[in-house]
């Protein structure tokens, strides 16, 4: 399913302010130098980072390398049948291929249950099949806000194969922004104000610098869950 996105282009300064603790483990499985868990969220001001609080969450080491492998074994056969596209229908994504997944094997279903438990209220309605987005090493996601017609208050995504940086920018005040460091094997969660009032994007490799440290962007597969509007 193609998701309807509102695209907003933005220009940003480097991140300067460290946010509250978001991670649960180190970045040992990623390509990054070890970072403190409280260094996963930075922004244009400490006040903005604190204001978003639990609406922006990054949980490092949410899955193991073995679980990542299990997910990829289920996803790769379908993804390999598709070509990377470099002209998204609404210009929101560059260098990508995508698919959906409604059924999982037992090991992967256990992972998805953990994602649902961590990110969504128990029993709340979720948006259909899980969205899988495969970004080429040269691919990136431009600033956008997921359509409120199809997506509810929460977006949660697993990061496979690569570290990356997600940038949020306030829709009506582009000098207010937050950068999230998304290590490989992590789970990110955007809720409420962070989901509705901020564009989000995944930076391209040449722009992938977090708080002064280069974060190499490789091929990245994200497994994304959303709830329904309510």
mmCIF file of C-alpha atoms in Angstrom:
data_model
loop_
_atom_site.group_PDB
_atom_site.id
_atom_site.type_symbol
_atom_site.label_atom_id
_atom_site.label_comp_id
_atom_site.label_asym_id
_atom_site.label_seq_id
_atom_site.Cartn_x
_atom_site.Cartn_y
_atom_site.Cartn_z
ATOM 1 C CA UNK A 1 0.000 0.000 0.000
ATOM 2 C CA UNK A 2 1.301 3.439 -0.921
ATOM 3 C CA UNK A 3 0.969 5.767 2.052
ATOM 4 C CA UNK A 4 -0.275 9.303 1.435
ATOM 5 C CA UNK A 5 2.413 11.710 2.686
ATOM 6 C CA UNK A 6 2.597 15.489 3.017
ATOM 7 C CA UNK A 7 6.091 16.597 1.940
ATOM 8 C CA UNK A 8 7.751 19.633 3.469
ATOM 9 C CA UNK A 9 11.372 20.535 2.634
ATOM 10 C CA UNK A 10 13.458 22.023 5.459
ATOM 11 C CA UNK A 11 16.980 23.325 6.196
ATOM 12 C CA UNK A 12 18.643 22.583 9.539
ATOM 13 C CA UNK A 13 21.612 23.462 11.741
ATOM 14 C CA UNK A 14 23.768 20.849 13.511
ATOM 15 C CA UNK A 15 22.336 19.404 16.717
ATOM 16 C CA UNK A 16 23.507 20.924 19.989
ATOM 17 C CA UNK A 17 21.417 19.806 22.983
ATOM 18 C CA UNK A 18 21.406 16.336 24.502
ATOM 19 C CA UNK A 19 18.068 14.853 25.475
ATOM 20 C CA UNK A 20 16.882 12.496 28.220
ATOM 21 C CA UNK A 21 17.702 8.793 28.350
ATOM 22 C CA UNK A 22 16.087 6.767 25.555
ATOM 23 C CA UNK A 23 18.134 3.620 25.115
ATOM 24 C CA UNK A 24 18.286 0.315 26.940
ATOM 25 C CA UNK A 25 21.699 -0.955 25.833
ATOM 26 C CA UNK A 26 24.910 0.085 24.106
ATOM 27 C CA UNK A 27 25.500 0.575 20.380
ATOM 28 C CA UNK A 28 27.888 -2.375 20.281
ATOM 29 C CA UNK A 29 26.044 -4.097 17.399
ATOM 30 C CA UNK A 30 26.106 -0.962 15.251
ATOM 31 C CA UNK A 31 28.963 0.679 13.411
ATOM 32 C CA UNK A 32 29.098 3.554 15.892
ATOM 33 C CA UNK A 33 31.610 4.291 18.562
ATOM 34 C CA UNK A 34 30.081 3.632 22.004
ATOM 35 C CA UNK A 35 27.627 6.365 22.934
ATOM 36 C CA UNK A 36 25.842 7.068 26.203
ATOM 37 C CA UNK A 37 22.177 6.110 26.129
ATOM 38 C CA UNK A 38 21.303 9.717 26.994
ATOM 39 C CA UNK A 39 22.959 10.893 23.763
ATOM 40 C CA UNK A 40 20.388 9.399 21.377
ATOM 41 C CA UNK A 41 18.212 12.532 21.137
ATOM 42 C CA UNK A 42 19.490 16.066 20.507
ATOM 43 C CA UNK A 43 17.668 19.215 19.473
ATOM 44 C CA UNK A 44 17.601 22.925 18.801
ATOM 45 C CA UNK A 45 16.984 23.554 22.505
ATOM 46 C CA UNK A 46 16.969 21.588 25.726
ATOM 47 C CA UNK A 47 13.450 22.874 26.369
ATOM 48 C CA UNK A 48 12.154 21.331 23.126
ATOM 49 C CA UNK A 49 13.755 17.957 23.861
ATOM 50 C CA UNK A 50 12.262 17.985 27.358
ATOM 51 C CA UNK A 51 8.867 19.117 26.064
ATOM 52 C CA UNK A 52 8.633 16.202 23.635
ATOM 53 C CA UNK A 53 9.628 13.853 26.458
ATOM 54 C CA UNK A 54 8.028 10.430 26.077
ATOM 55 C CA UNK A 55 6.587 11.366 22.685
ATOM 56 C CA UNK A 56 9.987 10.572 21.156
ATOM 57 C CA UNK A 57 11.566 7.279 22.170
ATOM 58 C CA UNK A 58 14.606 5.353 20.905
ATOM 59 C CA UNK A 59 15.274 1.935 22.421
ATOM 60 C CA UNK A 60 18.641 0.492 21.462
ATOM 61 C CA UNK A 61 19.177 -3.238 21.264
ATOM 62 C CA UNK A 62 15.441 -3.850 21.027
ATOM 63 C CA UNK A 63 16.088 -6.917 18.877
ATOM 64 C CA UNK A 64 19.080 -9.249 18.678
ATOM 65 C CA UNK A 65 21.211 -9.954 15.616
ATOM 66 C CA UNK A 66 19.565 -13.372 15.443
ATOM 67 C CA UNK A 67 16.111 -11.771 15.376
ATOM 68 C CA UNK A 68 17.282 -9.320 12.719
ATOM 69 C CA UNK A 69 18.432 -12.304 10.654
ATOM 70 C CA UNK A 70 15.070 -14.022 11.067
ATOM 71 C CA UNK A 71 13.220 -10.907 9.907
ATOM 72 C CA UNK A 72 15.485 -10.515 6.882
ATOM 73 C CA UNK A 73 15.107 -14.164 5.892
ATOM 74 C CA UNK A 74 11.359 -13.606 5.681
ATOM 75 C CA UNK A 75 11.601 -10.249 3.920
ATOM 76 C CA UNK A 76 14.481 -10.650 1.467
ATOM 77 C CA UNK A 77 12.800 -13.035 -1.027
ATOM 78 C CA UNK A 78 10.024 -10.531 -1.698
ATOM 79 C CA UNK A 79 12.275 -7.465 -1.651
ATOM 80 C CA UNK A 80 14.736 -8.976 -4.126
ATOM 81 C CA UNK A 81 11.951 -9.231 -6.698
ATOM 82 C CA UNK A 82 11.623 -5.444 -6.662
ATOM 83 C CA UNK A 83 13.914 -2.755 -8.040
ATOM 84 C CA UNK A 84 14.978 0.282 -6.079
ATOM 85 C CA UNK A 85 12.943 3.291 -7.180
ATOM 86 C CA UNK A 86 14.382 6.788 -7.334
ATOM 87 C CA UNK A 87 11.227 8.773 -8.109
ATOM 88 C CA UNK A 88 8.554 8.217 -5.455
ATOM 89 C CA UNK A 89 5.016 9.001 -6.570
ATOM 90 C CA UNK A 90 4.814 12.075 -4.322
ATOM 91 C CA UNK A 91 8.592 12.752 -4.154
ATOM 92 C CA UNK A 92 8.832 11.743 -0.492
ATOM 93 C CA UNK A 93 11.354 8.897 -0.802
ATOM 94 C CA UNK A 94 14.452 8.453 -2.969
ATOM 95 C CA UNK A 95 16.184 5.118 -3.614
ATOM 96 C CA UNK A 96 13.739 2.680 -2.047
ATOM 97 C CA UNK A 97 11.683 -0.440 -2.476
ATOM 98 C CA UNK A 98 8.828 -1.450 -0.210
ATOM 99 C CA UNK A 99 6.446 -4.210 0.658
ATOM 100 C CA UNK A 100 3.880 -5.174 3.281
ATOM 101 C CA UNK A 101 3.727 -8.139 5.598
ATOM 102 C CA UNK A 102 0.533 -9.487 7.151
ATOM 103 C CA UNK A 103 1.808 -12.885 8.327
ATOM 104 C CA UNK A 104 5.059 -13.840 10.060
ATOM 105 C CA UNK A 105 6.767 -16.998 11.190
ATOM 106 C CA UNK A 106 6.736 -17.759 14.898
ATOM 107 C CA UNK A 107 10.074 -16.082 15.757
ATOM 108 C CA UNK A 108 9.222 -12.896 13.847
ATOM 109 C CA UNK A 109 5.690 -12.776 15.205
ATOM 110 C CA UNK A 110 7.164 -12.762 18.711
ATOM 111 C CA UNK A 111 9.281 -9.751 17.745
ATOM 112 C CA UNK A 112 6.288 -7.937 16.293
ATOM 113 C CA UNK A 113 4.288 -8.640 19.455
ATOM 114 C CA UNK A 114 7.060 -6.978 21.470
ATOM 115 C CA UNK A 115 6.908 -3.947 19.196
ATOM 116 C CA UNK A 116 3.135 -3.696 19.592
ATOM 117 C CA UNK A 117 3.396 -4.075 23.360
ATOM 118 C CA UNK A 118 6.104 -1.399 23.620
ATOM 119 C CA UNK A 119 4.506 1.163 21.326
ATOM 120 C CA UNK A 120 0.708 0.834 21.381
ATOM 121 C CA UNK A 121 -2.087 0.586 23.969
ATOM 122 C CA UNK A 122 -3.258 -2.972 24.517
ATOM 123 C CA UNK A 123 -6.140 -3.848 22.237
ATOM 124 C CA UNK A 124 -5.875 -0.655 20.180
ATOM 125 C CA UNK A 125 -6.561 -0.993 16.433
ATOM 126 C CA UNK A 126 -3.460 -1.115 14.230
ATOM 127 C CA UNK A 127 -3.101 -0.211 10.572
ATOM 128 C CA UNK A 128 -3.401 -3.346 8.441
ATOM 129 C CA UNK A 129 -0.225 -5.116 7.303
ATOM 130 C CA UNK A 130 3.185 -4.032 8.577
ATOM 131 C CA UNK A 131 4.974 -1.627 6.223
ATOM 132 C CA UNK A 132 8.519 -2.620 5.192
ATOM 133 C CA UNK A 133 10.725 0.070 3.635
ATOM 134 C CA UNK A 134 14.107 -0.845 2.117
ATOM 135 C CA UNK A 135 16.420 2.137 1.499
ATOM 136 C CA UNK A 136 19.406 1.761 -0.786
ATOM 137 C CA UNK A 137 22.729 3.048 0.608
ATOM 138 C CA UNK A 138 22.149 6.180 -1.496
ATOM 139 C CA UNK A 139 18.478 6.396 -0.541
ATOM 140 C CA UNK A 140 16.802 8.760 1.893
ATOM 141 C CA UNK A 141 13.380 9.864 3.121
ATOM 142 C CA UNK A 142 12.458 13.510 2.676
ATOM 143 C CA UNK A 143 10.606 15.559 5.320
ATOM 144 C CA UNK A 144 6.968 14.511 5.539
ATOM 145 C CA UNK A 145 4.043 13.929 7.884
ATOM 146 C CA UNK A 146 2.153 10.652 7.480
ATOM 147 C CA UNK A 147 -1.437 11.205 6.389
ATOM 148 C CA UNK A 148 -3.870 11.603 9.276
ATOM 149 C CA UNK A 149 -6.502 9.896 7.113
ATOM 150 C CA UNK A 150 -4.756 6.557 7.364
ATOM 151 C CA UNK A 151 -2.402 6.752 10.360
ATOM 152 C CA UNK A 152 -3.181 7.396 14.020
ATOM 153 C CA UNK A 153 -1.209 8.933 16.848
ATOM 154 C CA UNK A 154 1.760 6.538 16.948
ATOM 155 C CA UNK A 155 4.450 5.317 14.548
ATOM 156 C CA UNK A 156 6.969 2.641 15.594
ATOM 157 C CA UNK A 157 9.822 1.243 13.526
ATOM 158 C CA UNK A 158 12.632 -1.301 13.784
ATOM 159 C CA UNK A 159 15.964 -0.391 12.160
ATOM 160 C CA UNK A 160 17.710 -3.265 10.372
ATOM 161 C CA UNK A 161 21.175 -3.423 8.746
ATOM 162 C CA UNK A 162 22.275 0.186 9.330
ATOM 163 C CA UNK A 163 22.478 3.058 11.781
ATOM 164 C CA UNK A 164 20.728 6.223 10.646
ATOM 165 C CA UNK A 165 19.572 9.651 11.755
ATOM 166 C CA UNK A 166 15.919 10.688 11.866
ATOM 167 C CA UNK A 167 15.288 14.421 11.896
ATOM 168 C CA UNK A 168 12.066 16.003 13.185
ATOM 169 C CA UNK A 169 11.224 19.624 12.362
ATOM 170 C CA UNK A 170 8.241 21.572 13.691
ATOM 171 C CA UNK A 171 5.880 22.136 10.798
ATOM 172 C CA UNK A 172 5.109 25.777 11.613
ATOM 173 C CA UNK A 173 8.488 26.741 13.157
ATOM 174 C CA UNK A 174 11.406 25.301 11.197
ATOM 175 C CA UNK A 175 13.991 26.558 13.691
ATOM 176 C CA UNK A 176 12.656 23.977 16.181
ATOM 177 C CA UNK A 177 14.066 20.521 15.445
ATOM 178 C CA UNK A 178 15.183 17.263 17.025
ATOM 179 C CA UNK A 179 17.621 14.635 15.711
ATOM 180 C CA UNK A 180 17.257 10.984 16.741
ATOM 181 C CA UNK A 181 20.140 8.563 16.464
ATOM 182 C CA UNK A 182 18.666 5.230 15.339
ATOM 183 C CA UNK A 183 21.263 2.480 15.808
ATOM 184 C CA UNK A 184 20.886 -0.799 13.974
ATOM 185 C CA UNK A 185 18.631 -3.174 15.989
ATOM 186 C CA UNK A 186 16.840 -0.274 17.687
ATOM 187 C CA UNK A 187 13.151 0.611 17.927
ATOM 188 C CA UNK A 188 11.952 4.197 17.516
ATOM 189 C CA UNK A 189 8.524 5.446 18.575
ATOM 190 C CA UNK A 190 6.892 8.772 17.622
ATOM 191 C CA UNK A 191 3.701 9.763 19.415
ATOM 192 C CA UNK A 192 1.164 12.583 19.503
ATOM 193 C CA UNK A 193 2.790 16.006 19.011
ATOM 194 C CA UNK A 194 6.001 14.488 17.610
ATOM 195 C CA UNK A 195 3.934 12.571 15.063
ATOM 196 C CA UNK A 196 1.359 15.229 14.116
ATOM 197 C CA UNK A 197 3.230 18.545 14.395
ATOM 198 C CA UNK A 198 6.733 17.610 13.212
ATOM 199 C CA UNK A 199 7.918 16.405 9.830
ATOM 200 C CA UNK A 200 10.265 13.432 9.974
ATOM 201 C CA UNK A 201 12.956 12.288 7.571
ATOM 202 C CA UNK A 202 15.905 9.871 7.284
ATOM 203 C CA UNK A 203 19.079 11.707 6.307
ATOM 204 C CA UNK A 204 21.110 10.682 3.261
ATOM 205 C CA UNK A 205 24.620 9.341 3.848
ATOM 206 C CA UNK A 206 26.441 12.568 3.033
ATOM 207 C CA UNK A 207 24.324 14.476 5.596
ATOM 208 C CA UNK A 208 24.422 11.738 8.237
ATOM 209 C CA UNK A 209 26.233 13.515 11.084
ATOM 210 C CA UNK A 210 24.895 13.286 14.638
ATOM 211 C CA UNK A 211 26.120 15.802 17.210
ATOM 212 C CA UNK A 212 29.426 16.147 15.340
ATOM 213 C CA UNK A 213 29.978 12.419 14.710
ATOM 214 C CA UNK A 214 29.668 10.876 11.250
ATOM 215 C CA UNK A 215 27.084 8.079 11.163
ATOM 216 C CA UNK A 216 27.680 6.012 7.994
ATOM 217 C CA UNK A 217 24.438 5.116 6.229
ATOM 218 C CA UNK A 218 24.357 1.684 4.609
ATOM 219 C CA UNK A 219 21.393 -0.110 3.128
ATOM 220 C CA UNK A 220 18.606 0.245 5.711
ATOM 221 C CA UNK A 221 15.460 -1.842 6.121
ATOM 222 C CA UNK A 222 12.780 -0.497 8.450
ATOM 223 C CA UNK A 223 9.801 -2.479 9.715
ATOM 224 C CA UNK A 224 7.080 0.038 10.564
ATOM 225 C CA UNK A 225 3.866 -0.296 12.557
ATOM 226 C CA UNK A 226 1.173 2.377 12.815
ATOM 227 C CA UNK A 227 -2.139 2.555 14.622
ATOM 228 C CA UNK A 228 -5.436 3.603 13.078
ATOM 229 C CA UNK A 229 -6.921 7.068 13.571
ATOM 230 C CA UNK A 230 -9.197 7.099 16.577
#
